[in-house]
Amino acid sequence: MRTDLSLLMRRSFFALILLLTPQLSWAFLIEDIEVRGLARISKGTVLNYLPLRVGERFDQERSSGLAMRALYETGLFEDVALFHKDGVLIVAVTERPAIGEIKLEGNRKLDTDTLMETLRQAGIAKGRVFNRSTLEEVENELRRLYFSSGNYAAKVEVEAIPLPRNRVSVDIQISEGEIARIRQINLVGNQSYPDDELLDLLDSGEYTINPFSTADEYSRIKLSGDIETLRSYYLDRGYLRFDVTSTQVSLSPDKKDIFVTINMKEGERYVVRSVRLAGEFPVPEEELKGLIEIKPADYFSRKAISATTSEISDRLGEEGYAFANVNAVPEVDEAKKEVDLTFFVDPGKRVYVRRINIFGNTETDEIVLRREIRQMEGAWLSPKDLRRSQTRLQRLSYLESVNIETIRVPGTDDQVDINIDVAEGSTGSFSIGAGVTSDGFALTLDFNQENIFGTGNRWNLSFDNTDSTNQFSSSFTDPYYTEDGISRTIKGFAREVDATEESVTSDYVMDSYGFSLDYGIPLSEYATFRLGIGWESNNVETTDGTSDEIINFIALPPQN
């Protein structure tokens, strides 16, 4: 780490002032307060933190320590000293420098935004007060970040470079090194399933010569996910007491190879002896029983139990019991290795939606978004309708993201407000293309607007031009031509083909015009019936160079 000469000079000068200034050695009445050494920080900020005021009596033994401790605890100052002259309390400070800039070099595998967020959490950000004691912490935190990604050979060096106006530049040099590769994964304790079957479940894998595979790149997060995958695999197949007892990760001396050992205890396999429901049932009990996905004589399965609780909760949610609690409680007979399952149902109160609020739609009319929402105001809160509403909103091409939050109304236990926060994206595009083809010079123009004037309507215009062909087309779609959701699309085109401009044996000129009208009629939430009609006119003119085949074809009478 570089030596900050300017800081040493400031401290030496600061110490010299203290030596030449009369020190506090008695009590006195504070007639005024003077602050010295300020550059960026205002005097008002110092006085705000200083627990002393004009008119108060200063006592060296009590007041000095109290005042200095208060100023040091702000983290704004390197040094603080107090002295007086003729009734004036003088506060001399040396400000900590501010972080003027942060430079990152050498990071390729971890993006800059991720590293900057790590620095911010450690207190290193542009404009913040610089604390030299945090540099070592920053180095260690960045190393831990690289180690968790498998870069055990990564090196991080952090330097503070002085800048004018009491600022510093935090320069971070990173040497990432190579990601450590998993050479071997050892499974210990598995008796019911072979290594190959279990290893195939894992995202982590042993070293392979495939240059496109990243399975053998070690990651602590990936390994944690693999352990949970193993746990789920066993718990879904009856091994109620399965446990991963320990995991060892060893590194080769050159920090390039990793050896992983996963120790597990399978335990016995448990069978479900009985399944029952308990609690309150706002819907018929038999209907709820039909949602249970685990039966007597089945092996215990955490997945089936979780699916059952979700199914019952969703069914109760359709009736307005949006915050119903469904808990599965197993009673284990260790002697017989059998389990009695009880699903306790607590529907809670029926919840109604008071208001649906939409935020973030600066360009799109609110009615355009509300017509996609399947949850109604004043109706029971339905998690199923909320999920469907979010899906429909996310499918709108002019929305980048949709976040739905359910908030309880203060003072009530049966009402909620729904806040829908949307982020709008680009709604239009315009492109121009030009080039040379076998048909000569070609020019293409295309304009597309997915949300014209915020109405949700779509409009497209396109123009294509070559030496022999000119074509113009346009379409306009209103996805809600009627309030019931019937859509209408109008299309039109005009095309002119002059074959005399082409290097062909047959010459002719053809003008074409047409339009079409299409309707989309929703049959259900997931099915649409489309009905359309169209008209097209083609006018062909012959020349002296027109072939007999084309002339004879034109002369044919129209066929039904």
Coordinates of C-alpha atoms in Angstrom, one line a residue:
M1 CA 0.0 0.0 0.0
R2 CA 1.5 3.4 -1.0
T3 CA 2.6 5.9 1.7
D4 CA 0.4 9.0 1.8
L5 CA 3.1 11.7 2.2
S6 CA 0.6 14.6 2.2
L7 CA -1.3 13.0 5.1
L8 CA 1.9 12.6 7.1
M9 CA 2.8 16.3 6.5
R10 CA -0.7 17.3 7.6
R11 CA -0.4 15.3 10.8
S12 CA 3.1 16.7 11.5
F13 CA 1.8 20.3 11.0
F14 CA -1.2 19.5 13.2
A15 CA 1.0 18.2 16.0
L16 CA 3.2 21.3 15.7
I17 CA 0.2 23.6 16.2
L18 CA -0.8 21.7 19.3
L19 CA 2.8 22.0 20.8
L20 CA 2.8 25.7 20.2
T21 CA -0.7 26.4 21.5
P22 CA -1.7 26.7 25.1
Q23 CA -3.3 23.5 26.2
L24 CA -6.4 23.1 28.3
S25 CA -5.5 22.7 31.9
W26 CA -8.4 24.4 33.7
A27 CA -12.1 25.1 33.5
F28 CA -13.5 28.2 31.8
L29 CA -16.7 29.7 30.4
I30 CA -17.1 29.1 26.6
E31 CA -17.6 32.5 25.0
D32 CA -17.2 31.3 21.4
I33 CA -16.3 28.2 19.5
E34 CA -13.8 28.2 16.6
V35 CA -13.2 25.3 14.3
R36 CA -9.9 24.9 12.4
G37 CA -8.8 22.5 9.7
L38 CA -12.1 22.2 7.8
A39 CA -12.1 21.7 4.0
R40 CA -15.2 19.9 2.8
I41 CA -17.1 19.6 6.1
S42 CA -19.1 22.6 7.3
K43 CA -18.6 24.2 10.7
G44 CA -22.3 23.6 11.3
T45 CA -21.8 19.9 11.0
V46 CA -19.0 19.9 13.6
L47 CA -21.1 22.0 16.0
N48 CA -24.0 19.7 15.5
Y49 CA -22.0 16.7 16.8
L50 CA -20.1 18.7 19.4
P51 CA -21.8 18.2 22.8
L52 CA -20.7 21.7 24.0
R53 CA -22.4 25.1 23.5
V54 CA -21.5 28.7 23.9
G55 CA -22.3 29.9 27.5
E56 CA -21.6 26.5 29.0
R57 CA -18.7 25.9 31.4
F58 CA -15.9 23.8 30.1
D59 CA -14.3 21.3 32.4
Q60 CA -11.1 19.7 31.1
E61 CA -11.5 16.4 33.0
R62 CA -15.1 15.8 31.8
S63 CA -15.8 17.9 28.7
S64 CA -12.6 17.2 26.8
G65 CA -13.1 13.4 26.6
L66 CA -16.8 13.7 25.9
A67 CA -16.3 16.2 23.0
M68 CA -13.4 14.3 21.4
R69 CA -15.2 11.0 21.6
A70 CA -18.3 12.4 20.0
L71 CA -16.3 13.8 17.0
Y72 CA -14.2 10.7 16.5
E73 CA -17.4 8.5 16.5
T74 CA -18.7 10.4 13.4
G75 CA -15.9 8.8 11.4
L76 CA -15.3 12.1 9.6
F77 CA -12.0 13.0 11.2
E78 CA -8.5 11.5 11.4
D79 CA -7.4 13.7 14.3
V80 CA -9.3 15.9 16.8
A81 CA -7.8 18.2 19.4
L82 CA -9.2 20.9 21.8
F83 CA -7.6 24.0 23.2
H84 CA -8.6 27.5 24.2
K85 CA -7.5 31.1 24.1
D86 CA -9.2 34.0 25.9
G87 CA -12.4 32.2 26.5
V88 CA -12.6 30.8 22.9
L89 CA -12.8 27.0 22.6
I90 CA -10.8 26.0 19.5
V91 CA -11.6 22.7 17.9
A92 CA -8.8 21.6 15.6
V93 CA -9.6 18.7 13.2
T94 CA -8.0 16.8 10.4
E95 CA -10.7 15.6 8.0
R96 CA -10.6 12.1 6.6
P97 CA -10.3 12.3 2.8
A98 CA -13.2 11.6 0.6
I99 CA -13.2 8.9 -2.1
G100 CA -12.9 10.7 -5.3
E101 CA -12.9 7.7 -7.7
I102 CA -12.7 3.9 -7.7
K103 CA -10.7 2.1 -10.3
L104 CA -11.1 -1.6 -11.0
E105 CA -8.6 -3.4 -13.2
G106 CA -8.2 -7.1 -14.1
N107 CA -11.7 -8.3 -13.4
R108 CA -13.2 -10.4 -16.3
K109 CA -15.0 -13.3 -14.7
L110 CA -16.9 -11.1 -12.2
D111 CA -18.6 -8.1 -13.6
T112 CA -17.8 -4.6 -12.3
D113 CA -21.3 -4.0 -11.0
T114 CA -21.0 -7.1 -8.7
L115 CA -17.7 -5.9 -7.4
M116 CA -18.9 -2.3 -6.9
E117 CA -21.8 -3.6 -4.9
T118 CA -19.5 -5.6 -2.7
L119 CA -17.3 -2.4 -2.2
R120 CA -20.4 -0.3 -1.4
Q121 CA -21.4 -2.8 1.4
A122 CA -17.9 -2.5 2.8
G123 CA -18.2 1.3 2.9
I124 CA -16.2 2.1 -0.2
A125 CA -18.2 4.2 -2.7
K126 CA -17.5 7.5 -4.5
G127 CA -18.2 10.5 -2.4
R128 CA -18.0 8.6 0.9
V129 CA -15.5 9.4 3.7
F130 CA -12.4 7.2 3.2
N131 CA -11.3 5.1 6.2
R132 CA -7.9 3.5 5.7
S133 CA -8.7 0.7 8.1
T134 CA -11.3 -0.7 5.8
L135 CA -8.8 -1.4 3.0
E136 CA -7.7 -4.8 4.4
E137 CA -11.3 -5.7 5.0
V138 CA -12.1 -4.8 1.3
E139 CA -9.2 -7.0 0.1
N140 CA -10.4 -9.9 2.2
E141 CA -14.0 -9.5 1.1
L142 CA -13.1 -9.4 -2.6
R143 CA -11.0 -12.5 -2.2
R144 CA -13.9 -14.3 -0.5
L145 CA -16.1 -13.4 -3.4
Y146 CA -13.6 -14.9 -5.9
F147 CA -13.0 -18.0 -3.7
S148 CA -16.8 -18.7 -3.6
S149 CA -16.7 -18.7 -7.5
G150 CA -13.8 -21.2 -7.5
N151 CA -11.0 -18.6 -8.2
Y152 CA -8.7 -19.8 -5.4
A153 CA -5.6 -18.3 -7.2
A154 CA -7.1 -14.8 -7.3
K155 CA -5.0 -12.0 -5.9
V156 CA -6.4 -8.6 -4.9
E157 CA -4.3 -5.5 -4.1
V158 CA -6.0 -2.2 -3.0
E159 CA -4.1 1.1 -2.9
A160 CA -5.2 4.6 -1.9
I161 CA -3.8 7.2 -4.2
P162 CA -3.9 10.9 -2.9
L163 CA -5.8 13.3 -5.1
P164 CA -6.1 17.1 -4.9
R165 CA -8.7 18.7 -2.5
N166 CA -8.2 16.0 0.2
R167 CA -9.5 13.2 -1.9
V168 CA -8.2 9.7 -2.7
S169 CA -8.5 7.3 -5.5
V170 CA -9.1 3.7 -4.5
D171 CA -7.2 1.6 -7.1
I172 CA -8.0 -2.1 -7.1
Q173 CA -5.8 -4.5 -9.1
I174 CA -7.2 -8.0 -9.5
S175 CA -5.4 -11.1 -10.8
E176 CA -8.2 -13.6 -11.2
G177 CA -6.1 -16.6 -12.0
E178 CA -7.7 -19.8 -13.3
I179 CA -10.9 -21.3 -11.9
A180 CA -10.2 -24.4 -9.9
R181 CA -11.5 -27.5 -11.6
I182 CA -13.2 -30.4 -9.8
R183 CA -11.0 -33.5 -10.3
Q184 CA -13.0 -35.9 -8.2
I185 CA -16.3 -36.1 -6.3
N186 CA -16.5 -38.8 -3.7
L187 CA -19.8 -39.9 -2.3
V188 CA -19.6 -41.7 1.0
G189 CA -22.5 -43.5 2.7
N190 CA -24.8 -44.1 -0.3
Q191 CA -26.0 -47.7 -0.3
S192 CA -29.4 -47.6 -2.1
Y193 CA -28.3 -45.7 -5.2
P194 CA -25.0 -46.0 -7.1
D195 CA -22.6 -43.1 -7.5
D196 CA -23.3 -42.7 -11.2
E197 CA -27.1 -42.2 -10.6
L198 CA -26.5 -39.6 -7.9
L199 CA -23.7 -37.8 -9.7
D200 CA -25.9 -37.3 -12.7
L201 CA -28.2 -35.2 -10.5
L202 CA -25.6 -32.7 -9.6
D203 CA -24.7 -29.5 -11.4
S204 CA -21.1 -29.9 -10.4
G205 CA -19.2 -32.5 -12.3
E206 CA -15.7 -34.0 -12.5
Y207 CA -13.1 -32.8 -15.0
T208 CA -14.0 -33.3 -18.6
I209 CA -12.1 -32.6 -21.9
N210 CA -15.2 -30.9 -23.3
P211 CA -14.0 -27.2 -23.7
F212 CA -17.6 -26.0 -23.6
S213 CA -18.6 -27.6 -20.3
T214 CA -18.5 -25.6 -17.1
A215 CA -19.7 -28.4 -14.9
D216 CA -16.2 -29.0 -13.5
E217 CA -15.8 -25.4 -12.5
Y218 CA -16.1 -25.3 -8.7
S219 CA -18.5 -22.9 -7.0
R220 CA -19.5 -22.9 -3.4
I221 CA -23.0 -21.8 -4.3
K222 CA -23.3 -24.6 -6.9
L223 CA -22.1 -27.2 -4.4
S224 CA -24.7 -26.0 -1.8
G225 CA -27.4 -26.4 -4.5
D226 CA -26.1 -29.9 -5.2
I227 CA -26.3 -30.9 -1.6
E228 CA -29.9 -29.8 -1.5
T229 CA -30.6 -31.7 -4.7
L230 CA -29.3 -34.9 -3.0
R231 CA -31.4 -34.2 0.1
S232 CA -34.6 -33.7 -2.0
Y233 CA -33.9 -36.9 -4.1
Y234 CA -33.8 -39.0 -0.9
L235 CA -36.6 -37.3 0.9
D236 CA -38.9 -37.8 -2.1
R237 CA -38.2 -41.5 -2.0
G238 CA -39.0 -42.3 1.6
Y239 CA -35.7 -41.6 3.3
L240 CA -37.2 -39.4 6.0
R241 CA -34.0 -39.3 8.1
F242 CA -31.5 -38.7 5.3
D243 CA -28.8 -36.3 6.1
V244 CA -25.6 -34.9 4.6
T245 CA -23.4 -35.2 7.6
S246 CA -20.4 -33.3 6.2
T247 CA -18.7 -32.0 3.1
Q248 CA -15.0 -31.7 2.6
V249 CA -13.4 -29.6 -0.1
S250 CA -9.6 -29.9 -0.5
L251 CA -7.4 -27.9 -2.8
S252 CA -4.3 -29.0 -4.6
P253 CA -1.0 -27.2 -3.8
D254 CA -1.2 -25.3 -7.1
K255 CA -4.8 -24.2 -6.4
K256 CA -6.0 -25.6 -9.7
D257 CA -7.7 -28.9 -8.7
I258 CA -10.5 -29.5 -6.2
F259 CA -11.4 -32.7 -4.6
V260 CA -14.9 -32.9 -3.1
T261 CA -16.1 -35.5 -0.6
I262 CA -19.8 -35.6 0.4
N263 CA -20.6 -37.8 3.5
M264 CA -24.2 -38.8 3.9
K265 CA -26.4 -41.0 6.0
E266 CA -29.3 -42.5 4.2
G267 CA -31.3 -44.0 7.1
E268 CA -34.3 -46.3 6.7
R269 CA -37.0 -46.0 4.1
Y270 CA -40.4 -44.9 5.6
V271 CA -43.9 -45.8 4.2
V272 CA -47.0 -43.7 4.7
R273 CA -49.5 -45.6 6.9
S274 CA -52.4 -43.1 6.9
V275 CA -53.4 -39.7 5.6
R276 CA -56.1 -37.5 7.0
L277 CA -57.3 -33.9 7.0
A278 CA -58.0 -31.9 10.2
G279 CA -59.2 -28.3 10.9
E280 CA -61.9 -26.2 9.2
F281 CA -63.1 -26.9 5.7
P282 CA -64.9 -24.0 3.9
V283 CA -65.1 -26.3 0.9
P284 CA -66.3 -29.9 1.0
E285 CA -63.8 -32.2 2.7
E286 CA -64.1 -34.8 0.0
E287 CA -63.1 -32.2 -2.6
L288 CA -60.0 -31.4 -0.5
K289 CA -59.2 -35.1 -0.1
G290 CA -59.1 -35.4 -3.9
L291 CA -56.2 -32.9 -3.9
I292 CA -54.0 -35.1 -1.7
E293 CA -51.2 -36.4 -3.9
I294 CA -49.7 -38.9 -1.3
K295 CA -51.6 -42.1 -0.4
P296 CA -51.3 -44.8 2.2
A297 CA -48.7 -47.4 1.2
D298 CA -46.7 -44.8 -0.7
Y299 CA -43.2 -44.0 0.3
F300 CA -42.8 -40.8 2.2
S301 CA -42.3 -37.9 -0.3
R302 CA -41.6 -34.3 0.7
K303 CA -42.4 -33.3 -2.9
A304 CA -45.8 -34.9 -2.8
I305 CA -46.5 -33.3 0.6
S306 CA -45.5 -29.8 -0.7
A307 CA -47.6 -30.2 -3.8
T308 CA -50.6 -31.2 -1.6
T309 CA -50.3 -28.2 0.7
S310 CA -50.0 -25.9 -2.4
E311 CA -53.1 -27.5 -4.1
I312 CA -55.2 -27.2 -1.0
S313 CA -54.1 -23.6 -0.4
D314 CA -54.8 -22.7 -4.0
R315 CA -58.3 -24.2 -3.8
L316 CA -59.1 -22.3 -0.6
G317 CA -57.7 -19.2 -2.3
E318 CA -60.3 -19.5 -5.0
E319 CA -62.9 -19.1 -2.4
G320 CA -61.3 -15.9 -1.0
Y321 CA -59.2 -17.5 1.8
A322 CA -56.0 -16.1 0.4
F323 CA -54.0 -16.4 3.6
A324 CA -55.0 -20.0 4.5
N325 CA -52.4 -22.1 6.3
V326 CA -52.0 -25.7 5.4
N327 CA -49.4 -27.6 7.4
A328 CA -48.5 -31.3 7.1
V329 CA -47.6 -32.9 10.4
P330 CA -46.0 -36.4 10.3
E331 CA -46.2 -38.8 13.2
V332 CA -43.4 -41.3 12.8
D333 CA -43.5 -44.9 14.1
E334 CA -39.7 -45.5 14.3
A335 CA -40.2 -49.2 15.1
K336 CA -42.3 -50.0 12.0
K337 CA -40.7 -47.2 9.9
E338 CA -44.2 -45.9 9.1
V339 CA -45.6 -42.4 9.0
D340 CA -49.1 -41.1 9.8
L341 CA -49.7 -37.8 7.9
T342 CA -52.1 -35.1 9.0
F343 CA -52.8 -32.0 7.0
F344 CA -54.1 -29.3 9.3
V345 CA -56.2 -26.7 7.5
D346 CA -56.7 -23.2 8.9
P347 CA -58.5 -21.1 6.3
G348 CA -58.4 -17.9 8.2
K349 CA -60.7 -15.1 7.2
R350 CA -62.0 -14.5 3.8
V351 CA -60.1 -11.6 2.2
Y352 CA -61.5 -9.0 -0.1
V353 CA -59.6 -6.7 -2.5
R354 CA -60.3 -3.1 -1.6
R355 CA -58.3 -1.4 -4.3
I356 CA -55.9 -2.2 -7.1
N357 CA -53.2 0.4 -7.6
I358 CA -51.0 0.6 -10.7
F359 CA -47.6 2.4 -10.7
G360 CA -45.0 3.1 -13.3
N361 CA -47.1 3.4 -16.4
T362 CA -46.0 6.8 -17.7
E363 CA -46.8 6.1 -21.3
T364 CA -49.5 3.5 -21.2
D365 CA -53.1 4.3 -20.4
E366 CA -54.2 2.6 -17.1
I367 CA -57.3 1.0 -18.7
V368 CA -54.9 -0.8 -21.1
L369 CA -53.3 -2.5 -18.2
R370 CA -56.4 -3.0 -16.1
R371 CA -58.1 -5.0 -18.8
E372 CA -55.4 -7.6 -18.5
I373 CA -56.0 -8.0 -14.7
R374 CA -58.2 -11.0 -13.8
Q375 CA -58.4 -10.1 -10.1
M376 CA -61.3 -7.7 -9.6
E377 CA -61.7 -4.9 -7.0
G378 CA -64.3 -5.7 -4.3
A379 CA -64.0 -9.4 -5.0
W380 CA -62.4 -12.2 -3.0
L381 CA -58.6 -12.2 -3.3
S382 CA -57.7 -15.1 -5.5
P383 CA -54.0 -16.1 -5.7
K384 CA -54.8 -17.9 -8.9
D385 CA -56.2 -14.8 -10.6
L386 CA -53.3 -12.8 -9.3
R387 CA -50.8 -15.1 -11.0
R388 CA -52.8 -15.1 -14.2
S389 CA -52.9 -11.3 -14.1
Q390 CA -49.2 -11.1 -13.7
T391 CA -48.7 -13.6 -16.6
R392 CA -50.9 -11.5 -18.9
L393 CA -49.2 -8.3 -18.0
Q394 CA -45.8 -9.8 -18.5
R395 CA -46.8 -10.9 -22.0
L396 CA -47.3 -7.3 -23.1
S397 CA -44.4 -6.4 -25.3
Y398 CA -44.2 -2.9 -24.0
L399 CA -43.6 -3.9 -20.4
E400 CA -40.2 -4.9 -19.2
S401 CA -41.1 -6.1 -15.8
V402 CA -44.2 -6.5 -13.6
N403 CA -44.2 -6.8 -9.8
I404 CA -47.4 -7.5 -7.8
E405 CA -47.5 -6.9 -4.0
T406 CA -50.4 -7.6 -1.7
I407 CA -50.7 -5.3 1.3
R408 CA -53.1 -5.7 4.2
V409 CA -55.3 -2.6 4.8
P410 CA -54.4 -1.1 8.2
G411 CA -57.0 -1.7 10.9
T412 CA -58.7 -4.6 9.1
D413 CA -58.0 -8.3 8.9
D414 CA -60.2 -9.1 5.8
Q415 CA -59.1 -6.5 3.3
V416 CA -56.1 -6.0 1.1
D417 CA -54.8 -3.5 -1.5
I418 CA -52.9 -4.8 -4.5
N419 CA -50.0 -2.7 -5.8
I420 CA -48.9 -3.4 -9.3
D421 CA -45.6 -1.8 -10.2
V422 CA -44.7 -2.0 -13.9
A423 CA -41.6 -0.9 -15.8
E424 CA -42.2 0.2 -19.4
G425 CA -39.8 -0.6 -22.2
S426 CA -39.3 0.5 -25.7
T427 CA -42.5 0.3 -27.7
G428 CA -41.4 1.2 -31.2
S429 CA -38.8 0.5 -33.8
F430 CA -37.7 2.0 -37.1
S431 CA -35.2 0.4 -39.5
I432 CA -33.7 1.2 -42.8
G433 CA -31.9 -1.3 -45.0
A434 CA -30.1 -0.9 -48.3
G435 CA -28.1 -3.2 -50.5
V436 CA -27.4 -4.6 -53.9
T437 CA -29.1 -7.9 -55.0
S438 CA -29.6 -9.8 -58.2
D439 CA -32.6 -7.6 -58.7
G440 CA -30.5 -4.5 -58.5
F441 CA -30.4 -1.9 -55.7
A442 CA -32.8 -2.7 -52.9
L443 CA -34.2 -0.3 -50.2
T444 CA -36.3 -1.4 -47.2
L445 CA -38.0 0.7 -44.6
D446 CA -39.9 -0.7 -41.7
F447 CA -41.8 1.1 -38.9
N448 CA -43.4 -0.8 -36.0
Q449 CA -45.2 0.6 -32.9
E450 CA -46.5 -1.9 -30.3
N451 CA -48.3 0.7 -28.1
I452 CA -49.4 3.6 -30.2
F453 CA -50.3 6.6 -28.1
G454 CA -50.4 4.4 -25.0
T455 CA -53.6 2.6 -26.2
G456 CA -52.0 -0.9 -26.6
N457 CA -52.8 -0.9 -30.3
R458 CA -50.2 -2.1 -32.8
W459 CA -49.3 -0.4 -36.1
N460 CA -46.8 -1.6 -38.7
L461 CA -45.7 0.1 -41.9
S462 CA -43.2 -1.4 -44.4
F463 CA -41.9 -0.4 -47.8
D464 CA -39.7 -2.5 -50.1
N465 CA -38.2 -1.2 -53.3
T466 CA -36.0 -2.8 -56.0
D467 CA -35.5 -2.2 -59.7
S468 CA -38.5 -4.3 -60.6
T469 CA -40.7 -4.3 -57.5
N470 CA -42.3 -1.7 -55.3
Q471 CA -44.3 -2.9 -52.3
F472 CA -46.1 -1.1 -49.5
S473 CA -48.0 -2.8 -46.6
S474 CA -49.6 -1.7 -43.4
S475 CA -51.4 -3.4 -40.5
F476 CA -53.3 -2.1 -37.5
T477 CA -54.4 -4.3 -34.6
D478 CA -56.7 -3.4 -31.8
P479 CA -56.4 -6.2 -29.2
Y480 CA -59.6 -5.0 -27.5
Y481 CA -61.9 -4.0 -30.3
T482 CA -64.7 -4.9 -28.0
E483 CA -64.8 -4.8 -24.2
D484 CA -65.2 -8.6 -24.3
G485 CA -61.6 -8.9 -25.7
I486 CA -62.4 -9.5 -29.4
S487 CA -59.4 -8.3 -31.4
R488 CA -59.5 -6.8 -34.9
T489 CA -56.6 -6.6 -37.4
I490 CA -56.8 -4.6 -40.6
K491 CA -54.1 -5.2 -43.2
G492 CA -53.6 -3.6 -46.6
F493 CA -50.9 -3.8 -49.3
A494 CA -50.0 -2.5 -52.7
R495 CA -47.5 -4.1 -55.0
E496 CA -46.1 -3.2 -58.4
V497 CA -44.0 -5.6 -60.4
D498 CA -42.3 -4.6 -63.6
A499 CA -40.7 -7.7 -65.1
T500 CA -39.3 -5.7 -68.0
E501 CA -36.6 -4.4 -65.6
E502 CA -35.4 -7.9 -64.9
S503 CA -33.1 -10.1 -66.9
V504 CA -35.7 -12.7 -67.8
T505 CA -37.2 -14.0 -71.0
S506 CA -40.8 -12.9 -70.2
D507 CA -41.9 -9.3 -69.9
Y508 CA -45.0 -8.2 -68.0
V509 CA -46.3 -5.5 -65.6
M510 CA -48.5 -6.5 -62.7
D511 CA -50.2 -4.2 -60.2
S512 CA -51.7 -5.8 -57.1
Y513 CA -53.9 -4.4 -54.3
G514 CA -55.5 -6.0 -51.3
F515 CA -56.8 -5.9 -47.8
S516 CA -57.9 -8.2 -45.1
L517 CA -60.0 -8.1 -41.9
D518 CA -59.3 -10.5 -39.1
Y519 CA -61.1 -11.0 -35.8
G520 CA -59.8 -12.9 -32.8
I521 CA -62.7 -14.2 -30.6
P522 CA -61.7 -15.5 -27.2
L523 CA -63.3 -18.9 -26.4
S524 CA -61.7 -19.2 -23.0
E525 CA -58.8 -17.7 -21.0
Y526 CA -56.4 -19.9 -23.1
A527 CA -58.1 -20.4 -26.4
T528 CA -59.0 -18.0 -29.3
F529 CA -61.0 -18.6 -32.5
R530 CA -59.9 -16.5 -35.5
L531 CA -62.1 -15.4 -38.3
G532 CA -61.1 -13.4 -41.3
I533 CA -62.0 -12.1 -44.8
G534 CA -59.8 -10.7 -47.5
W535 CA -59.8 -9.2 -51.0
E536 CA -57.1 -9.0 -53.6
S537 CA -56.9 -7.5 -57.1
N538 CA -54.2 -8.4 -59.7
N539 CA -53.9 -6.4 -62.9
V540 CA -51.5 -7.8 -65.5
E541 CA -50.3 -6.0 -68.6
T542 CA -48.4 -7.7 -71.4
T543 CA -45.7 -6.3 -73.7
D544 CA -44.2 -7.4 -77.0
G545 CA -41.8 -9.5 -75.0
T546 CA -44.4 -11.4 -73.0
S547 CA -44.2 -15.1 -73.5
D548 CA -47.1 -17.1 -75.0
E549 CA -47.5 -19.1 -71.8
I550 CA -48.3 -16.0 -69.8
I551 CA -50.6 -14.6 -72.5
N552 CA -52.5 -17.9 -72.7
F553 CA -52.7 -18.0 -68.9
I554 CA -54.2 -14.6 -68.7
A555 CA -56.7 -15.5 -71.4
L556 CA -58.1 -18.4 -69.4
P557 CA -61.6 -17.8 -68.1
P558 CA -61.9 -17.4 -64.3
Q559 CA -62.6 -20.6 -62.4
N560 CA -64.9 -21.1 -59.5

